[in-house]
């Protein structure tokens, strides 16, 4: 899948989770709700992508509401899609990010991570010991420790 053309912004679709079932529809009057996926705990609609995190830790992504789902990563506790980046915080604390296409290789950004935020080409993390770090630019950029 190619990155979303609008950089991941816009509200083409709306969604909801009811009893673990993820429903979505076009953000137009009188559009019909579509059943997208079962056992879902969270979802995002960045640009043309639809992403869902399942209860079993599988992160799934597809292009558009009618596209086919693809498993992007397993053992995921949280995720974020931002522009052409996908970030996945694994249950073991590893933060992995990929850039460009959804079939690109994952890059291990750091371990022992509690939380993270992708914002454009910036990655911010808080580690389990409370250390806060930030990096700007490419995935291989150097981390700076914040006060």
mmCIF file of C-alpha atoms in Angstrom:
data_model
loop_
_atom_site.group_PDB
_atom_site.id
_atom_site.type_symbol
_atom_site.label_atom_id
_atom_site.label_comp_id
_atom_site.label_asym_id
_atom_site.label_seq_id
_atom_site.Cartn_x
_atom_site.Cartn_y
_atom_site.Cartn_z
ATOM 1 C CA UNK A 1 0.000 0.000 0.000
ATOM 2 C CA UNK A 2 1.217 3.486 -0.754
ATOM 3 C CA UNK A 3 1.189 6.222 1.868
ATOM 4 C CA UNK A 4 -2.003 8.245 2.102
ATOM 5 C CA UNK A 5 -1.995 11.147 -0.383
ATOM 6 C CA UNK A 6 -3.203 13.706 2.147
ATOM 7 C CA UNK A 7 -0.536 12.934 4.745
ATOM 8 C CA UNK A 8 -3.020 11.164 6.994
ATOM 9 C CA UNK A 9 -5.369 14.083 7.646
ATOM 10 C CA UNK A 10 -9.036 14.423 6.831
ATOM 11 C CA UNK A 11 -12.242 12.728 7.816
ATOM 12 C CA UNK A 12 -13.309 10.610 4.854
ATOM 13 C CA UNK A 13 -14.774 7.980 7.166
ATOM 14 C CA UNK A 14 -16.244 7.670 10.613
ATOM 15 C CA UNK A 15 -16.132 4.601 12.800
ATOM 16 C CA UNK A 16 -17.263 3.065 16.033
ATOM 17 C CA UNK A 17 -16.651 -0.042 18.128
ATOM 18 C CA UNK A 18 -19.643 -1.819 19.635
ATOM 19 C CA UNK A 19 -19.065 -4.959 21.699
ATOM 20 C CA UNK A 20 -15.662 -5.398 20.031
ATOM 21 C CA UNK A 21 -17.036 -5.092 16.481
ATOM 22 C CA UNK A 22 -15.487 -2.300 14.399
ATOM 23 C CA UNK A 23 -17.969 -0.536 12.110
ATOM 24 C CA UNK A 24 -17.130 2.205 9.607
ATOM 25 C CA UNK A 25 -18.866 4.274 6.976
ATOM 26 C CA UNK A 26 -18.193 7.131 4.624
ATOM 27 C CA UNK A 27 -18.614 10.513 6.271
ATOM 28 C CA UNK A 28 -21.660 11.363 4.153
ATOM 29 C CA UNK A 29 -25.346 11.688 5.024
ATOM 30 C CA UNK A 30 -27.262 8.416 4.638
ATOM 31 C CA UNK A 31 -24.152 6.256 4.183
ATOM 32 C CA UNK A 32 -24.454 2.712 5.552
ATOM 33 C CA UNK A 33 -22.398 1.264 8.418
ATOM 34 C CA UNK A 34 -20.100 -1.562 7.269
ATOM 35 C CA UNK A 35 -18.862 -4.305 9.574
ATOM 36 C CA UNK A 36 -15.075 -4.085 9.280
ATOM 37 C CA UNK A 37 -13.519 -6.421 11.857
ATOM 38 C CA UNK A 38 -14.267 -8.324 15.071
ATOM 39 C CA UNK A 39 -12.401 -8.253 18.409
ATOM 40 C CA UNK A 40 -11.099 -4.711 17.841
ATOM 41 C CA UNK A 41 -9.911 -2.438 20.680
ATOM 42 C CA UNK A 42 -8.902 0.659 18.657
ATOM 43 C CA UNK A 43 -8.812 1.996 15.109
ATOM 44 C CA UNK A 44 -7.517 4.909 13.005
ATOM 45 C CA UNK A 45 -8.357 6.384 9.581
ATOM 46 C CA UNK A 46 -5.272 8.202 8.308
ATOM 47 C CA UNK A 47 -5.839 9.299 4.703
ATOM 48 C CA UNK A 48 -6.635 6.250 2.586
ATOM 49 C CA UNK A 49 -5.576 3.775 5.260
ATOM 50 C CA UNK A 50 -7.788 1.984 7.741
ATOM 51 C CA UNK A 51 -6.007 0.453 10.743
ATOM 52 C CA UNK A 52 -7.377 -1.705 13.550
ATOM 53 C CA UNK A 53 -5.738 -3.177 16.636
ATOM 54 C CA UNK A 54 -7.323 -6.465 17.592
ATOM 55 C CA UNK A 55 -7.747 -7.738 21.153
ATOM 56 C CA UNK A 56 -5.085 -10.428 20.492
ATOM 57 C CA UNK A 57 -2.454 -7.731 19.689
ATOM 58 C CA UNK A 58 -2.570 -8.062 15.892
ATOM 59 C CA UNK A 59 -2.347 -4.724 14.065
ATOM 60 C CA UNK A 60 -4.210 -4.879 10.747
ATOM 61 C CA UNK A 61 -4.116 -2.309 7.934
ATOM 62 C CA UNK A 62 -5.879 -1.886 4.617
ATOM 63 C CA UNK A 63 -6.454 0.731 1.934
ATOM 64 C CA UNK A 64 -9.995 2.069 1.928
ATOM 65 C CA UNK A 65 -13.102 0.545 3.417
ATOM 66 C CA UNK A 66 -13.355 -2.036 0.627
ATOM 67 C CA UNK A 67 -9.680 -3.090 0.670
ATOM 68 C CA UNK A 68 -8.341 -6.395 1.960
ATOM 69 C CA UNK A 69 -6.907 -6.520 5.484
ATOM 70 C CA UNK A 70 -3.201 -7.290 5.951
ATOM 71 C CA UNK A 71 -1.557 -8.174 9.259
ATOM 72 C CA UNK A 72 1.100 -5.494 9.846
ATOM 73 C CA UNK A 73 2.522 -6.615 13.217
ATOM 74 C CA UNK A 74 1.723 -8.831 16.180
ATOM 75 C CA UNK A 75 2.108 -8.421 19.957
ATOM 76 C CA UNK A 76 1.120 -4.725 19.674
ATOM 77 C CA UNK A 77 -0.157 -2.822 22.708
ATOM 78 C CA UNK A 78 -0.670 0.536 20.923
ATOM 79 C CA UNK A 79 -0.106 2.052 17.506
ATOM 80 C CA UNK A 80 -0.182 5.288 15.560
ATOM 81 C CA UNK A 81 -0.227 6.127 11.869
ATOM 82 C CA UNK A 82 1.109 9.545 10.930
ATOM 83 C CA UNK A 83 1.760 10.618 7.354
ATOM 84 C CA UNK A 84 3.827 7.847 5.787
ATOM 85 C CA UNK A 85 4.885 6.337 9.139
ATOM 86 C CA UNK A 86 3.427 3.505 11.169
ATOM 87 C CA UNK A 87 4.485 3.145 14.804
ATOM 88 C CA UNK A 88 3.819 0.043 16.866
ATOM 89 C CA UNK A 89 4.569 -0.282 20.573
ATOM 90 C CA UNK A 90 5.030 -3.960 21.242
ATOM 91 C CA UNK A 91 3.908 -5.673 24.443
ATOM 92 C CA UNK A 92 7.591 -6.209 25.375
ATOM 93 C CA UNK A 93 8.271 -2.426 25.234
ATOM 94 C CA UNK A 94 9.978 -2.375 21.829
ATOM 95 C CA UNK A 95 8.965 0.572 19.657
ATOM 96 C CA UNK A 96 9.065 -0.240 15.959
ATOM 97 C CA UNK A 97 8.397 2.241 13.156
ATOM 98 C CA UNK A 98 8.214 1.807 9.413
ATOM 99 C CA UNK A 99 8.180 4.501 6.806
ATOM 100 C CA UNK A 100 6.837 4.705 3.274
ATOM 101 C CA UNK A 101 4.882 1.614 2.379
ATOM 102 C CA UNK A 102 3.128 -0.736 4.764
ATOM 103 C CA UNK A 103 5.310 -3.585 3.481
ATOM 104 C CA UNK A 104 8.541 -1.706 4.360
ATOM 105 C CA UNK A 105 10.826 -3.219 7.000
ATOM 106 C CA UNK A 106 10.234 -2.306 10.637
ATOM 107 C CA UNK A 107 12.981 -0.277 12.347
ATOM 108 C CA UNK A 108 13.518 -0.855 16.085
ATOM 109 C CA UNK A 109 13.596 2.694 17.476
ATOM 110 C CA UNK A 110 14.046 1.896 21.177
ATOM 111 C CA UNK A 111 13.218 -0.629 23.862
ATOM 112 C CA UNK A 112 11.657 -0.380 27.315
ATOM 113 C CA UNK A 113 9.210 2.249 25.956
ATOM 114 C CA UNK A 114 6.078 3.167 27.923
ATOM 115 C CA UNK A 115 4.501 5.527 25.361
ATOM 116 C CA UNK A 116 5.251 7.300 22.093
ATOM 117 C CA UNK A 117 3.958 9.960 19.710
ATOM 118 C CA UNK A 118 4.612 10.346 15.982
ATOM 119 C CA UNK A 119 4.263 13.922 14.742
ATOM 120 C CA UNK A 120 5.383 14.501 11.170
ATOM 121 C CA UNK A 121 9.037 13.436 11.076
ATOM 122 C CA UNK A 122 9.365 13.667 14.885
ATOM 123 C CA UNK A 123 9.203 10.730 17.303
ATOM 124 C CA UNK A 124 8.811 11.352 21.042
ATOM 125 C CA UNK A 125 8.983 8.595 23.634
ATOM 126 C CA UNK A 126 8.744 8.101 27.363
ATOM 127 C CA UNK A 127 10.653 5.100 28.638
ATOM 128 C CA UNK A 128 9.515 2.958 31.548
ATOM 129 C CA UNK A 129 12.093 4.627 33.834
ATOM 130 C CA UNK A 130 10.559 8.062 33.020
ATOM 131 C CA UNK A 131 13.292 9.183 30.608
ATOM 132 C CA UNK A 132 11.862 11.275 27.770
ATOM 133 C CA UNK A 133 13.556 11.273 24.385
ATOM 134 C CA UNK A 134 12.905 12.917 21.029
ATOM 135 C CA UNK A 135 14.289 12.675 17.503
ATOM 136 C CA UNK A 136 13.627 14.593 14.314
ATOM 137 C CA UNK A 137 14.168 13.486 10.729
ATOM 138 C CA UNK A 138 14.842 9.982 9.463
ATOM 139 C CA UNK A 139 14.294 6.809 11.450
ATOM 140 C CA UNK A 140 18.059 6.508 11.964
ATOM 141 C CA UNK A 141 18.375 9.992 13.511
ATOM 142 C CA UNK A 142 19.998 10.438 16.915
ATOM 143 C CA UNK A 143 17.833 10.612 20.050
ATOM 144 C CA UNK A 144 18.032 13.660 22.333
ATOM 145 C CA UNK A 145 17.192 13.220 26.018
ATOM 146 C CA UNK A 146 14.744 15.820 27.285
ATOM 147 C CA UNK A 147 15.040 17.444 30.725
#
